Amino acid sequence: MSAAPPIYLDYAATTPVDPRVAAAMAGCLTLEGDFGNASSTHAFGRAAAARIERARSQVAGLIGAGAGEIVFTSGATESNNLAILGVARANADRGRHLVTARTEHKAVLDPCKRLEKEGFSVTYLTPDASGIVTPTAVAAALRPGTQLVSLMGVNNEIGVVQDIGAIGALCRERGVAFHSDCAQAAGKLPLDVAALPVDFLSFTAHKLYGPKGVGALYVRESARGLLQPVTFGGGQEHGLRPGTLATHQIVGFGAACEIAAAELPAEGARLSALRDRLWSLLGMLGGVHLNGAGAPRVPGILNVSFEGVEGESLVGALKELAVSTGAACNSASAEASYVLRALGRDALLAGCSLRLSLGRSTRAAEVDAAAAAITREVTRLRALSPASGVAQVLELASQGEAGTVVSGEAGGPSEETWVRFHLLIEGDTVKDARVQAFGCPHTLDVAGWLCQELRGRTRAALPPGRPADWAASRSVPVEKLGRLLVIEDALRECLLQWP
Ligand SMILES: *Cc1c(COP(=O)(O)O)cnc(C)c1O
């Protein structure tokens, strides 16, 4: 990394380990530390087991659970798999229907798809335009054979908070088990399973300043009989998740939960204020949409869509920021976010979306710098967009005494690439050239570079080479070559317009 590392605004993807957590973990690794196998009956094993049981209480404490209701896993993915596969398979003789939502994490959707292959049927609810799944919609989806409802506490892309209290209450009333993926909620919002009617709740250490590779499934004492394991072995964790317990991971998870619980009230208020500051700065751009607007949202996540900007170009230009985009950007490689699509956002209208997620080390100065960088790049890219054409033609025309401006375009505003050239011609020579473009960074680069190449050329010397030559000159990967054909088409269109 260069002198100034990017500003990290991707805390919803993962968080750095808190130094206090790292110190606790370091005490469980070496010969001098508590490295033993918690299943061993000698002193080393007992020391490890004691540390694990303390961590279990810390983890349980974050959500108001009893220590005996915590099953350690490798993370929220495994917790979701255990809850969904484990409950569905254990109760298949009583019914084979599950209810979830299209906006869930893949770690919920994929086990549901697996169950469909095993003969279960799954209802995927569509949320309203703000991302909320209403208890009414859940109630309407329940049928006599419904075994499990799985709905997340906080959406990982847009930060919308579901009313899992109301949904859990109606599940309980109808005798249906309720699981919630709370990977983005735990440590960010107060959770208390003594008051929340959830039977199973997944969370993970690395979203709350603990290490990667450890998480938990809360299993309500009274619901344990509904669950069967998906792996088999040494009998640990009530036989629900066998395998040698990862002392250092679990101890780190425990420390992280204790810190998160203590800091939650102040940190929640601080992050909400920073998130709102970021939104008010970005909103000044115009043509910016807040995803999840109108719904309650978790403090640290802001998801915004920018009109008139292509996703990959925006992200490629924002080198000073580490933000999440991929899934949310409309480019050939990354499919448009299924979460935003489920809210009814048209892939192209959404243009490009950024998830900006703030965390423990985010300060106001970073928020301001991020807003300034995004404003700068969105403005720059919009200046190239279809809306800016007239200004460019006027600028060109004002330079030519005897010259004429010819324009040619290709691609479409509703396609992934659109290019329009304006050439100032005098006699049979190109005096000057401008381009407008909407597309990937390579398209913008090659189109801009060609403007220089075009200057001074005669009509006979056009176009200057073929897309394959341009790709070689500008190091364009082969898979992007197709987009350069749109540039070539726009130039050919100029030649057709040449008087
Ligand atoms: C991160 C995340 C997961 C996956 O958690 P891992 O611990 O990385 O397996 C699942 N669900 C949601 C909502 C998440 O944000």
Coordinates of C-alpha atoms and ligand atoms in Angstrom, one line a residue:
M1 CA 0.0 0.0 0.0
S2 CA 1.2 3.5 -0.8
A3 CA 1.9 6.2 1.9
A4 CA -1.7 7.0 2.6
P5 CA -3.8 3.9 2.9
P6 CA -7.5 4.2 1.7
I7 CA -10.1 5.3 4.2
Y8 CA -11.8 2.1 5.4
L9 CA -15.6 2.4 5.0
D10 CA -16.4 -1.3 4.7
Y11 CA -17.1 -2.3 8.3
A12 CA -20.2 -4.2 7.2
A13 CA -17.9 -6.6 5.3
T14 CA -15.6 -7.1 8.2
T15 CA -14.0 -5.2 11.1
P16 CA -10.4 -5.2 12.3
V17 CA -9.8 -7.1 15.6
D18 CA -9.8 -4.8 18.6
P19 CA -6.3 -4.8 20.2
R20 CA -7.8 -5.9 23.5
V21 CA -9.3 -8.9 21.7
A22 CA -6.1 -9.7 20.0
A23 CA -4.3 -9.6 23.4
A24 CA -6.8 -12.0 24.9
M25 CA -6.4 -14.4 21.9
A26 CA -2.6 -14.3 22.1
G27 CA -2.9 -15.8 25.6
C28 CA -4.4 -19.0 24.2
L29 CA -1.9 -20.1 21.7
T30 CA 1.6 -20.9 23.0
L31 CA 3.0 -23.3 25.6
E32 CA 2.9 -20.5 28.2
G33 CA -0.7 -19.8 27.3
D34 CA -4.0 -21.7 27.6
F35 CA -3.4 -23.9 24.5
G36 CA -5.0 -27.1 25.8
N37 CA -7.8 -29.1 24.4
A38 CA -10.9 -28.1 26.4
S39 CA -12.1 -31.8 26.2
S40 CA -8.9 -33.0 28.1
T41 CA -9.3 -33.6 31.8
H42 CA -5.8 -32.6 32.8
A43 CA -4.8 -29.1 34.0
F44 CA -4.2 -27.7 30.5
G45 CA -7.6 -28.9 29.3
R46 CA -9.3 -27.5 32.3
A47 CA -7.7 -24.1 31.9
A48 CA -8.8 -24.0 28.3
A49 CA -12.3 -25.1 29.2
A50 CA -12.5 -22.5 31.9
R51 CA -11.6 -19.7 29.5
I52 CA -14.1 -21.0 27.0
E53 CA -16.9 -21.1 29.6
R54 CA -16.1 -17.5 30.5
A55 CA -16.2 -16.5 26.8
R56 CA -19.5 -18.4 26.5
S57 CA -21.0 -16.2 29.2
Q58 CA -19.7 -13.0 27.5
V59 CA -21.1 -14.1 24.2
A60 CA -24.5 -15.0 25.8
G61 CA -24.5 -11.7 27.7
L62 CA -24.5 -9.7 24.5
I63 CA -27.9 -11.0 23.6
G64 CA -29.4 -11.8 27.0
A65 CA -29.1 -15.6 26.5
G66 CA -28.1 -18.3 29.0
A67 CA -24.6 -19.6 28.5
G68 CA -26.0 -23.1 27.8
E69 CA -27.9 -21.7 24.9
I70 CA -24.8 -20.7 22.9
V71 CA -23.4 -23.1 20.3
F72 CA -20.0 -22.0 18.9
T73 CA -19.6 -22.3 15.2
S74 CA -17.1 -21.1 12.5
G75 CA -19.3 -18.0 11.8
A76 CA -22.7 -16.8 10.8
T77 CA -22.7 -18.9 7.5
E78 CA -22.3 -22.1 9.5
S79 CA -24.8 -20.9 12.2
N80 CA -27.4 -20.2 9.4
N81 CA -26.8 -23.6 7.8
L82 CA -27.1 -25.4 11.1
A83 CA -30.3 -23.7 12.0
I84 CA -32.0 -24.0 8.6
L85 CA -30.9 -27.4 7.5
G86 CA -31.0 -28.7 11.1
V87 CA -34.6 -27.6 11.9
A88 CA -36.0 -28.5 8.4
R89 CA -34.5 -32.0 8.3
A90 CA -35.3 -32.8 11.9
N91 CA -39.0 -31.9 11.5
A92 CA -39.5 -33.1 7.9
D93 CA -42.1 -35.6 8.9
R94 CA -44.3 -32.8 10.3
G95 CA -44.1 -30.4 7.3
R96 CA -41.7 -29.4 4.5
H97 CA -42.3 -25.7 4.1
L98 CA -40.1 -22.7 5.0
V99 CA -40.5 -18.9 4.8
T100 CA -37.7 -16.5 4.1
A101 CA -37.1 -13.3 2.1
R102 CA -35.4 -12.5 -1.2
T103 CA -33.2 -10.0 0.5
E104 CA -31.6 -12.4 2.9
H105 CA -27.8 -13.1 2.8
K106 CA -26.7 -16.0 0.6
A107 CA -25.8 -17.9 3.8
V108 CA -29.6 -18.2 4.3
L109 CA -30.7 -18.4 0.7
D110 CA -28.3 -21.1 -0.3
P111 CA -29.2 -23.6 2.4
C112 CA -32.9 -22.9 1.5
K113 CA -32.1 -23.7 -2.1
R114 CA -30.4 -26.9 -0.9
L115 CA -33.6 -27.9 0.9
E116 CA -35.6 -27.3 -2.2
K117 CA -33.5 -30.0 -3.9
E118 CA -34.3 -32.3 -1.0
G119 CA -38.1 -31.8 -1.6
F120 CA -38.9 -28.9 0.7
S121 CA -40.7 -25.9 -0.6
V122 CA -39.6 -22.4 0.3
T123 CA -41.5 -19.1 0.1
Y124 CA -39.2 -16.1 -0.7
L125 CA -41.0 -13.0 0.4
T126 CA -40.5 -9.7 -1.4
P127 CA -40.0 -6.7 0.9
D128 CA -41.6 -3.4 0.4
A129 CA -39.8 -0.6 -1.4
S130 CA -37.9 0.4 1.7
G131 CA -36.7 -3.2 2.3
I132 CA -39.1 -4.1 5.1
V133 CA -40.8 -7.5 5.3
T134 CA -44.1 -6.9 7.0
P135 CA -45.4 -9.2 9.7
T136 CA -48.7 -9.3 7.6
A137 CA -46.7 -10.7 4.7
V138 CA -45.1 -13.3 6.9
A139 CA -48.5 -14.3 8.4
A140 CA -50.0 -14.7 4.9
A141 CA -47.2 -17.0 3.9
L142 CA -47.6 -19.5 6.8
R143 CA -49.3 -22.7 6.0
P144 CA -50.1 -25.9 8.0
G145 CA -46.8 -27.5 7.0
T146 CA -44.5 -24.5 7.7
Q147 CA -41.7 -25.6 10.0
L148 CA -39.4 -22.5 10.0
V149 CA -39.4 -18.8 9.3
S150 CA -35.9 -17.3 8.7
L151 CA -35.6 -13.5 8.5
M152 CA -32.6 -11.4 9.2
G153 CA -32.4 -8.7 11.9
V154 CA -30.5 -6.1 9.8
N155 CA -29.8 -6.3 6.1
N156 CA -26.1 -6.4 5.3
E157 CA -26.4 -4.2 2.1
I158 CA -28.8 -1.5 3.0
G159 CA -28.9 -1.7 6.8
V160 CA -32.7 -1.8 7.2
V161 CA -33.9 -3.2 10.5
Q162 CA -36.7 -5.8 10.4
D163 CA -39.3 -6.0 13.2
I164 CA -38.2 -9.4 14.3
G165 CA -40.1 -9.0 17.6
A166 CA -43.4 -8.8 15.8
I167 CA -42.5 -11.5 13.3
G168 CA -41.3 -13.8 16.1
A169 CA -44.4 -13.2 18.1
L170 CA -46.7 -14.3 15.2
C171 CA -44.5 -17.3 14.6
R172 CA -44.8 -18.3 18.2
E173 CA -48.6 -17.8 18.1
R174 CA -48.8 -20.1 15.0
G175 CA -46.3 -22.7 16.5
V176 CA -43.7 -22.1 13.8
A177 CA -40.0 -22.0 14.7
F178 CA -38.2 -18.7 14.1
H179 CA -34.6 -18.1 13.1
S180 CA -32.9 -14.8 12.6
D181 CA -29.6 -14.0 11.0
C182 CA -28.4 -11.2 13.2
A183 CA -24.8 -11.0 11.9
Q184 CA -25.3 -7.3 11.2
A185 CA -27.4 -6.6 14.3
A186 CA -25.4 -8.2 17.1
G187 CA -23.3 -5.6 18.9
K188 CA -24.9 -2.8 16.8
L189 CA -28.4 -2.8 18.2
P190 CA -29.6 -3.9 21.6
L191 CA -30.7 -7.6 21.3
D192 CA -32.4 -9.4 24.2
V193 CA -33.6 -12.9 23.6
A194 CA -35.4 -12.8 27.0
A195 CA -37.8 -10.3 25.3
L196 CA -37.5 -11.3 21.7
P197 CA -39.4 -14.3 20.6
V198 CA -36.7 -15.9 18.5
D199 CA -35.8 -19.6 18.8
F200 CA -32.5 -19.5 16.8
L201 CA -30.2 -16.5 16.3
S202 CA -27.0 -16.4 14.2
F203 CA -24.1 -14.0 14.8
T204 CA -20.4 -13.8 14.1
A205 CA -17.3 -12.4 15.7
H206 CA -15.7 -10.6 12.7
K207 CA -18.5 -8.1 12.3
L208 CA -18.0 -6.9 15.9
Y209 CA -14.2 -6.4 16.2
G210 CA -13.5 -10.1 16.9
P211 CA -11.6 -12.6 14.8
K212 CA -12.8 -14.2 11.5
G213 CA -13.7 -17.9 11.7
V214 CA -15.8 -18.0 14.8
G215 CA -19.5 -17.3 15.5
A216 CA -22.4 -18.6 17.4
L217 CA -25.9 -20.0 17.0
Y218 CA -28.2 -19.1 19.9
V219 CA -30.5 -22.1 20.5
R220 CA -33.3 -21.4 22.9
E221 CA -33.4 -24.0 25.6
S222 CA -37.0 -25.0 24.8
A223 CA -36.2 -25.3 21.0
R224 CA -33.2 -27.5 21.2
G225 CA -35.3 -30.6 20.4
L226 CA -36.3 -29.0 17.1
L227 CA -32.7 -29.0 15.9
Q228 CA -30.5 -31.9 14.6
P229 CA -26.8 -31.5 13.8
V230 CA -25.4 -31.3 10.2
T231 CA -21.9 -32.6 11.2
F232 CA -21.0 -35.5 13.4
G233 CA -18.0 -36.2 15.6
G234 CA -16.8 -35.8 19.2
G235 CA -20.0 -34.6 20.7
Q236 CA -19.0 -31.1 21.7
E237 CA -21.6 -28.3 21.9
H238 CA -24.4 -30.7 22.9
G239 CA -23.5 -32.8 19.8
L240 CA -24.9 -30.0 17.7
R241 CA -21.5 -28.8 16.5
P242 CA -18.8 -31.4 17.3
G243 CA -15.1 -30.7 16.9
T244 CA -12.3 -29.4 19.2
L245 CA -13.2 -26.0 20.4
A246 CA -11.0 -23.2 19.0
T247 CA -10.0 -21.7 22.3
H248 CA -8.3 -18.5 21.0
Q249 CA -11.1 -17.8 18.6
I250 CA -13.8 -18.3 21.2
V251 CA -11.9 -16.2 23.8
G252 CA -11.5 -13.4 21.3
F253 CA -15.2 -13.6 20.4
G254 CA -16.1 -13.4 24.1
A255 CA -13.9 -10.3 24.7
A256 CA -15.3 -8.7 21.6
C257 CA -18.9 -9.2 22.7
E258 CA -18.2 -7.8 26.2
I259 CA -16.6 -4.7 24.6
A260 CA -19.4 -4.3 22.1
A261 CA -22.1 -4.6 24.8
A262 CA -20.3 -1.9 26.9
E263 CA -19.8 0.5 24.0
L264 CA -23.0 0.0 22.2
P265 CA -25.2 2.9 23.5
A266 CA -22.5 5.6 22.9
E267 CA -21.2 4.1 19.7
G268 CA -24.6 3.7 18.2
A269 CA -25.4 7.3 18.7
R270 CA -22.0 8.4 17.4
L271 CA -22.3 6.3 14.2
S272 CA -25.8 7.4 13.5
A273 CA -24.7 11.0 13.6
L274 CA -21.7 10.3 11.3
R275 CA -24.0 8.3 8.9
D276 CA -26.5 11.2 8.8
R277 CA -23.6 13.7 8.2
L278 CA -22.4 11.6 5.2
W279 CA -25.9 11.4 3.8
S280 CA -26.5 15.1 4.0
L281 CA -23.1 15.8 2.3
L282 CA -23.8 13.3 -0.5
G283 CA -27.5 14.4 -0.9
M284 CA -26.2 17.8 -2.0
L285 CA -25.1 16.3 -5.3
G286 CA -28.6 15.8 -6.5
G287 CA -29.7 12.6 -8.4
V288 CA -28.7 10.6 -5.3
H289 CA -31.1 8.0 -3.7
L290 CA -31.0 6.7 -0.2
N291 CA -31.7 3.0 -0.3
G292 CA -33.8 1.9 2.7
A293 CA -35.2 5.4 3.1
G294 CA -38.3 5.4 5.3
A295 CA -37.3 2.3 7.2
P296 CA -35.5 2.1 10.5
R297 CA -31.8 1.6 9.7
V298 CA -28.7 0.3 11.7
P299 CA -26.4 3.2 12.7
G300 CA -23.3 2.3 10.6
I301 CA -24.6 1.5 7.1
L302 CA -25.4 4.0 4.3
N303 CA -26.4 2.7 0.9
V304 CA -26.8 5.2 -1.9
S305 CA -27.5 5.1 -5.7
F306 CA -26.1 7.7 -8.0
E307 CA -27.9 8.6 -11.3
G308 CA -26.0 9.0 -14.5
V309 CA -22.8 7.2 -13.3
E310 CA -21.5 3.8 -14.2
G311 CA -20.6 1.7 -11.2
E312 CA -17.2 0.3 -12.2
S313 CA -16.0 3.7 -13.3
L314 CA -17.0 5.3 -10.1
V315 CA -15.4 2.7 -7.9
G316 CA -12.3 2.5 -10.0
A317 CA -11.8 6.3 -9.6
L318 CA -12.3 6.2 -5.8
K319 CA -8.9 4.8 -5.0
E320 CA -8.7 6.6 -1.7
L321 CA -11.8 4.8 -0.4
A322 CA -12.3 1.2 0.6
V323 CA -16.0 0.7 0.0
S324 CA -18.3 -2.1 -1.1
T325 CA -19.8 -1.9 -4.5
G326 CA -19.3 -5.1 -6.5
A327 CA -22.6 -6.7 -5.9
A328 CA -24.4 -3.4 -6.2
C329 CA -23.0 -2.1 -9.4
N330 CA -24.4 -2.5 -12.8
S331 CA -21.5 -3.7 -14.8
A332 CA -21.0 -6.8 -17.0
S333 CA -18.9 -8.6 -14.4
A334 CA -20.9 -7.8 -11.3
E335 CA -24.6 -8.6 -11.4
A336 CA -26.8 -5.8 -10.1
S337 CA -27.4 -6.2 -6.5
Y338 CA -30.3 -8.7 -5.9
V339 CA -31.2 -6.9 -2.7
L340 CA -31.7 -3.6 -4.5
R341 CA -33.5 -5.3 -7.3
A342 CA -35.8 -6.9 -4.8
L343 CA -36.7 -3.4 -3.6
G344 CA -37.9 -2.6 -7.1
R345 CA -34.8 -0.6 -8.1
D346 CA -34.3 -0.9 -11.9
A347 CA -30.7 -2.0 -12.5
L348 CA -30.0 1.0 -14.8
L349 CA -32.1 3.6 -12.9
A350 CA -30.2 2.6 -9.8
G351 CA -27.1 3.4 -11.9
C352 CA -24.5 2.7 -9.4
S353 CA -24.8 2.1 -5.7
L354 CA -22.2 2.3 -3.0
R355 CA -22.5 0.7 0.5
L356 CA -20.6 2.9 2.9
S357 CA -20.2 1.3 6.3
L358 CA -18.8 3.1 9.3
G359 CA -17.2 1.7 12.4
R360 CA -15.3 2.2 15.6
S361 CA -12.4 4.1 14.1
T362 CA -14.4 6.2 11.7
R363 CA -14.0 10.0 12.4
A364 CA -15.9 13.0 11.1
A365 CA -12.8 14.1 9.1
E366 CA -12.9 10.7 7.2
V367 CA -16.6 11.1 6.5
D368 CA -16.0 14.5 5.1
A369 CA -13.0 13.3 2.9
A370 CA -15.1 10.4 1.6
A371 CA -18.0 12.7 0.7
A372 CA -15.6 15.1 -1.0
A373 CA -14.0 12.3 -3.1
I374 CA -17.4 10.8 -4.1
T375 CA -18.7 14.3 -5.0
R376 CA -15.6 15.0 -7.1
E377 CA -15.8 11.7 -9.1
V378 CA -19.6 11.7 -9.6
T379 CA -19.3 15.2 -10.9
R380 CA -16.5 14.3 -13.2
L381 CA -18.3 11.3 -14.6
R382 CA -21.5 13.1 -15.0
A383 CA -19.7 15.7 -17.1
L384 CA -19.0 13.0 -19.6
S385 CA -22.6 11.8 -19.6
P386 CA -25.3 12.3 -22.3
A387 CA -26.6 15.4 -20.5
S388 CA -23.4 17.3 -21.1
G389 CA -23.4 17.1 -24.9
V390 CA -24.6 20.5 -25.9
A391 CA -21.9 22.4 -23.9
Q392 CA -19.1 20.4 -25.6
V393 CA -20.4 21.0 -29.1
L394 CA -20.7 24.7 -28.3
E395 CA -17.2 24.8 -27.0
L396 CA -15.8 23.1 -30.1
A397 CA -17.8 25.2 -32.5
S398 CA -16.6 28.4 -30.9
Q399 CA -13.0 27.5 -31.7
G400 CA -13.5 26.8 -35.4
E401 CA -13.5 29.7 -37.9
A402 CA -14.3 27.8 -41.0
G403 CA -14.9 24.5 -39.3
T404 CA -17.9 22.3 -38.8
V405 CA -18.8 20.0 -35.9
V406 CA -19.8 16.5 -36.8
S407 CA -21.1 14.1 -34.1
G408 CA -21.6 10.4 -34.1
E409 CA -22.8 8.1 -31.4
A410 CA -23.2 4.4 -30.7
G411 CA -24.5 2.2 -27.9
G412 CA -27.5 3.3 -25.9
P413 CA -28.2 5.1 -22.7
S414 CA -30.0 2.0 -21.5
E415 CA -27.0 -0.2 -22.4
E416 CA -23.8 -0.7 -20.4
T417 CA -21.8 1.4 -22.9
W418 CA -22.7 4.6 -24.8
V419 CA -20.2 6.8 -26.7
R420 CA -20.6 10.0 -28.6
F421 CA -17.7 11.8 -30.4
H422 CA -17.8 15.4 -31.6
L423 CA -15.2 16.3 -34.3
L424 CA -14.3 19.8 -35.3
I425 CA -13.4 19.4 -39.0
E426 CA -11.9 21.9 -41.4
G427 CA -11.7 20.7 -45.0
D428 CA -10.5 17.1 -44.8
T429 CA -8.8 17.4 -41.4
V430 CA -9.9 16.8 -37.8
K431 CA -8.9 20.0 -35.9
D432 CA -10.2 18.9 -32.5
A433 CA -12.2 16.2 -30.9
R434 CA -14.3 15.7 -27.7
V435 CA -16.1 12.6 -26.4
Q436 CA -18.9 11.9 -24.0
A437 CA -19.1 8.4 -22.7
F438 CA -20.9 6.2 -20.2
G439 CA -19.2 2.9 -19.4
C440 CA -16.4 1.0 -17.8
P441 CA -13.1 2.7 -17.0
H442 CA -11.5 1.2 -20.1
T443 CA -14.1 2.6 -22.4
L444 CA -13.6 6.1 -20.9
D445 CA -9.9 5.8 -21.1
V446 CA -9.7 4.6 -24.7
A447 CA -12.3 7.1 -25.9
G448 CA -10.4 10.0 -24.2
W449 CA -7.1 8.8 -25.6
L450 CA -8.6 8.6 -29.1
C451 CA -9.6 12.2 -29.0
Q452 CA -5.8 13.1 -28.9
E453 CA -5.1 10.6 -31.7
L454 CA -7.8 12.0 -33.9
R455 CA -6.4 15.6 -33.9
G456 CA -4.7 16.5 -37.1
R457 CA -5.8 13.3 -39.0
T458 CA -7.3 13.5 -42.4
R459 CA -10.5 11.8 -43.3
A460 CA -8.6 9.0 -45.2
A461 CA -6.6 8.2 -42.0
L462 CA -9.7 7.5 -40.0
P463 CA -10.4 5.6 -37.8
P464 CA -7.0 5.4 -36.3
G465 CA -6.5 1.7 -36.2
R466 CA -8.9 -1.0 -34.9
P467 CA -10.2 -1.9 -31.5
A468 CA -7.6 -4.6 -31.1
D469 CA -4.8 -2.0 -31.7
W470 CA -6.3 0.4 -29.2
A471 CA -6.6 -2.4 -26.6
A472 CA -2.9 -3.2 -27.1
S473 CA -1.9 0.5 -26.7
R474 CA -4.1 1.1 -23.6
S475 CA -3.7 -2.4 -21.9
V476 CA -7.4 -3.3 -22.1
P477 CA -8.1 -6.9 -21.0
V478 CA -9.5 -9.1 -23.9
E479 CA -12.8 -9.6 -22.2
K480 CA -13.5 -5.8 -22.5
L481 CA -12.7 -5.7 -26.2
G482 CA -16.4 -5.9 -27.1
R483 CA -16.9 -2.5 -25.5
L484 CA -14.3 -0.9 -27.8
L485 CA -16.5 -1.9 -30.7
V486 CA -19.0 0.6 -29.5
I487 CA -16.3 3.3 -29.7
E488 CA -15.4 2.2 -33.3
D489 CA -19.1 2.4 -34.2
A490 CA -19.3 5.9 -32.9
L491 CA -16.3 7.0 -35.0
R492 CA -17.8 5.4 -38.1
E493 CA -21.0 7.3 -37.5
C494 CA -18.9 10.5 -37.5
L495 CA -17.4 9.5 -40.9
L496 CA -20.9 9.0 -42.2
Q497 CA -21.9 12.5 -41.1
W498 CA -18.8 14.1 -42.6
P499 CA -20.1 16.6 -45.3
Ligands
LIG1 C1 -21.3 -11.4 7.2 C2 -22.6 -12.0 7.2 C3 -22.8 -13.4 7.1 C4 -21.7 -14.4 7.0 O1 -20.9 -14.4 8.2 P1 -19.6 -15.2 8.3 O2 -19.2 -15.2 9.7 O3 -18.6 -14.5 7.4 O4 -19.8 -16.6 7.8 C5 -24.1 -13.9 7.2 N1 -25.2 -13.0 7.2 C6 -25.0 -11.7 7.2 C7 -26.2 -10.8 7.3 C8 -23.8 -11.2 7.2 O5 -23.6 -9.8 7.2

